[in-house]
Amino acid sequence: MTDIIFTYLKAFTVGGLICMIAQLLINYTKITAGKILVSFMLAGVVLQAFGVYEYLVDFAGSGATVPISGFGYLLANGAIKGAKEGLIEAITGGFTAASAGVTAAIIFSFIVALIFKPRSKIN
């Protein structure tokens, strides 16, 4: 039981710290949310290219893979694994690794769009 609690604690702590850094950047800088999003994704790619993000994933599990930096990690990890097989696999490896998550996001977004009525946001 303590192992489960400790696993959740690690995941929520690491994921929360990643999200807290993003929120601080939004609140205290003039960097747009889009630029922060891209920066975090690229940080995940760069950290995985140097082999650092893998340790974070091993430690925190979903706490490190769910934020957008985890998507960058997933793309880089797929490309690195694909590069062991050849040039084309290096290019398509990231897409192959991320295809299940992107497909699920598209399908569930479509289902939610069918259920709910979209409307314009009024300020």
mmCIF file of C-alpha atoms in Angstrom:
data_model
loop_
_atom_site.group_PDB
_atom_site.id
_atom_site.type_symbol
_atom_site.label_atom_id
_atom_site.label_comp_id
_atom_site.label_asym_id
_atom_site.label_seq_id
_atom_site.Cartn_x
_atom_site.Cartn_y
_atom_site.Cartn_z
ATOM 1 C CA MET A 1 0.000 0.000 0.000
ATOM 2 C CA THR A 2 2.831 2.391 0.798
ATOM 3 C CA ASP A 3 4.417 1.672 -2.594
ATOM 4 C CA ILE A 4 1.259 2.793 -4.368
ATOM 5 C CA ILE A 5 1.032 5.980 -2.316
ATOM 6 C CA PHE A 6 4.727 6.717 -2.889
ATOM 7 C CA THR A 7 4.310 6.145 -6.648
ATOM 8 C CA TYR A 8 1.385 8.578 -6.776
ATOM 9 C CA LEU A 9 3.280 11.085 -4.653
ATOM 10 C CA LYS A 10 6.280 11.011 -7.015
ATOM 11 C CA ALA A 11 4.066 11.355 -10.094
ATOM 12 C CA PHE A 12 2.042 14.258 -8.702
ATOM 13 C CA THR A 13 5.156 16.012 -7.385
ATOM 14 C CA VAL A 14 7.106 15.871 -10.650
ATOM 15 C CA GLY A 15 4.070 16.604 -12.835
ATOM 16 C CA GLY A 16 3.067 19.420 -10.517
ATOM 17 C CA LEU A 17 6.547 20.951 -10.608
ATOM 18 C CA ILE A 18 6.569 20.901 -14.414
ATOM 19 C CA CYS A 19 3.144 22.559 -14.501
ATOM 20 C CA MET A 20 4.152 25.033 -11.773
ATOM 21 C CA ILE A 21 7.166 26.166 -13.805
ATOM 22 C CA ALA A 22 4.910 26.723 -16.818
ATOM 23 C CA GLN A 23 2.401 28.667 -14.711
ATOM 24 C CA LEU A 24 5.127 30.855 -13.256
ATOM 25 C CA LEU A 25 6.357 31.612 -16.771
ATOM 26 C CA ILE A 26 2.815 32.555 -17.815
ATOM 27 C CA ASN A 27 2.250 34.751 -14.746
ATOM 28 C CA TYR A 28 5.587 36.537 -14.461
ATOM 29 C CA THR A 29 6.908 36.835 -18.018
ATOM 30 C CA LYS A 30 5.564 38.157 -21.263
ATOM 31 C CA ILE A 31 6.179 34.818 -22.997
ATOM 32 C CA THR A 32 3.017 33.605 -24.699
ATOM 33 C CA ALA A 33 1.462 30.285 -23.753
ATOM 34 C CA GLY A 34 2.215 28.906 -27.222
ATOM 35 C CA LYS A 35 5.916 29.682 -26.898
ATOM 36 C CA ILE A 36 5.994 28.071 -23.443
ATOM 37 C CA LEU A 37 4.257 24.992 -24.855
ATOM 38 C CA VAL A 38 6.781 24.650 -27.683
ATOM 39 C CA SER A 39 9.700 25.329 -25.321
ATOM 40 C CA PHE A 40 8.596 22.567 -22.948
ATOM 41 C CA MET A 41 8.141 20.120 -25.817
ATOM 42 C CA LEU A 42 11.592 20.959 -27.194
ATOM 43 C CA ALA A 43 13.040 20.653 -23.687
ATOM 44 C CA GLY A 44 11.665 17.107 -23.541
ATOM 45 C CA VAL A 45 13.295 16.342 -26.907
ATOM 46 C CA VAL A 46 16.664 17.801 -25.897
ATOM 47 C CA LEU A 47 16.674 16.167 -22.460
ATOM 48 C CA GLN A 48 15.880 12.786 -24.026
ATOM 49 C CA ALA A 49 18.548 13.300 -26.704
ATOM 50 C CA PHE A 50 21.082 13.589 -23.869
ATOM 51 C CA GLY A 51 19.477 10.660 -22.023
ATOM 52 C CA VAL A 52 18.333 12.713 -19.021
ATOM 53 C CA TYR A 53 14.545 12.578 -19.413
ATOM 54 C CA GLU A 54 14.557 8.761 -19.297
ATOM 55 C CA TYR A 55 15.684 8.924 -15.654
ATOM 56 C CA LEU A 56 12.849 11.326 -14.860
ATOM 57 C CA VAL A 57 10.343 8.966 -16.515
ATOM 58 C CA ASP A 58 11.752 6.002 -14.594
ATOM 59 C CA PHE A 59 11.408 7.959 -11.343
ATOM 60 C CA ALA A 60 8.054 9.696 -11.783
ATOM 61 C CA GLY A 61 6.236 7.645 -14.431
ATOM 62 C CA SER A 62 3.131 9.478 -15.617
ATOM 63 C CA GLY A 63 4.187 12.592 -13.747
ATOM 64 C CA ALA A 64 6.898 13.022 -16.379
ATOM 65 C CA THR A 65 5.129 11.613 -19.449
ATOM 66 C CA VAL A 66 1.757 13.357 -19.232
ATOM 67 C CA PRO A 67 2.923 17.015 -19.453
ATOM 68 C CA ILE A 68 3.859 18.337 -22.897
ATOM 69 C CA SER A 69 7.549 17.750 -22.185
ATOM 70 C CA GLY A 70 6.632 14.049 -22.103
ATOM 71 C CA PHE A 71 5.373 14.351 -25.677
ATOM 72 C CA GLY A 72 8.766 15.708 -26.710
ATOM 73 C CA TYR A 73 10.392 12.805 -24.867
ATOM 74 C CA LEU A 74 8.135 10.360 -26.713
ATOM 75 C CA LEU A 75 9.007 11.832 -30.130
ATOM 76 C CA ALA A 76 12.739 11.818 -29.400
ATOM 77 C CA ASN A 77 12.664 8.322 -27.943
ATOM 78 C CA GLY A 78 10.858 6.997 -31.041
ATOM 79 C CA ALA A 79 13.348 8.699 -33.337
ATOM 80 C CA ILE A 80 16.316 7.335 -31.374
ATOM 81 C CA LYS A 81 14.936 3.794 -31.476
ATOM 82 C CA GLY A 82 14.115 4.171 -35.183
ATOM 83 C CA ALA A 83 17.623 5.426 -35.945
ATOM 84 C CA LYS A 84 18.980 2.049 -34.875
ATOM 85 C CA GLU A 85 17.065 0.488 -37.783
ATOM 86 C CA GLY A 86 17.817 3.048 -40.502
ATOM 87 C CA LEU A 87 17.375 6.582 -41.819
ATOM 88 C CA ILE A 88 13.699 6.330 -42.767
ATOM 89 C CA GLU A 89 12.858 4.755 -39.398
ATOM 90 C CA ALA A 90 14.697 7.599 -37.658
ATOM 91 C CA ILE A 91 12.444 10.088 -39.420
ATOM 92 C CA THR A 92 9.215 8.151 -38.863
ATOM 93 C CA GLY A 93 10.059 6.720 -35.426
ATOM 94 C CA GLY A 94 8.701 9.705 -33.516
ATOM 95 C CA PHE A 95 5.434 9.620 -35.425
ATOM 96 C CA THR A 96 5.087 5.891 -34.855
ATOM 97 C CA ALA A 97 5.709 6.272 -31.119
ATOM 98 C CA ALA A 98 3.160 9.079 -30.740
ATOM 99 C CA SER A 99 0.506 7.753 -33.129
ATOM 100 C CA ALA A 100 -1.656 5.976 -30.510
ATOM 101 C CA GLY A 101 -1.917 9.055 -28.278
ATOM 102 C CA VAL A 102 -2.636 11.445 -31.138
ATOM 103 C CA THR A 103 -5.238 9.078 -32.596
ATOM 104 C CA ALA A 104 -6.969 8.758 -29.222
ATOM 105 C CA ALA A 105 -7.020 12.549 -28.819
ATOM 106 C CA ILE A 106 -8.611 13.006 -32.250
ATOM 107 C CA ILE A 107 -11.235 10.298 -31.725
ATOM 108 C CA PHE A 108 -12.242 11.458 -28.240
ATOM 109 C CA SER A 109 -12.332 15.102 -29.372
ATOM 110 C CA PHE A 110 -14.668 14.118 -32.201
ATOM 111 C CA ILE A 111 -16.954 12.184 -29.829
ATOM 112 C CA VAL A 112 -17.100 15.102 -27.381
ATOM 113 C CA ALA A 113 -17.833 17.496 -30.259
ATOM 114 C CA LEU A 114 -20.790 15.309 -31.247
ATOM 115 C CA ILE A 115 -22.156 15.256 -27.698
ATOM 116 C CA PHE A 116 -21.809 18.942 -26.815
ATOM 117 C CA LYS A 117 -22.955 21.981 -28.757
ATOM 118 C CA PRO A 118 -20.066 24.330 -29.558
ATOM 119 C CA ARG A 119 -20.592 28.051 -29.089
ATOM 120 C CA SER A 120 -18.541 31.213 -29.187
ATOM 121 C CA LYS A 121 -16.935 32.487 -26.031
ATOM 122 C CA ILE A 122 -18.414 35.832 -25.013
ATOM 123 C CA ASN A 123 -16.055 38.171 -23.166
#
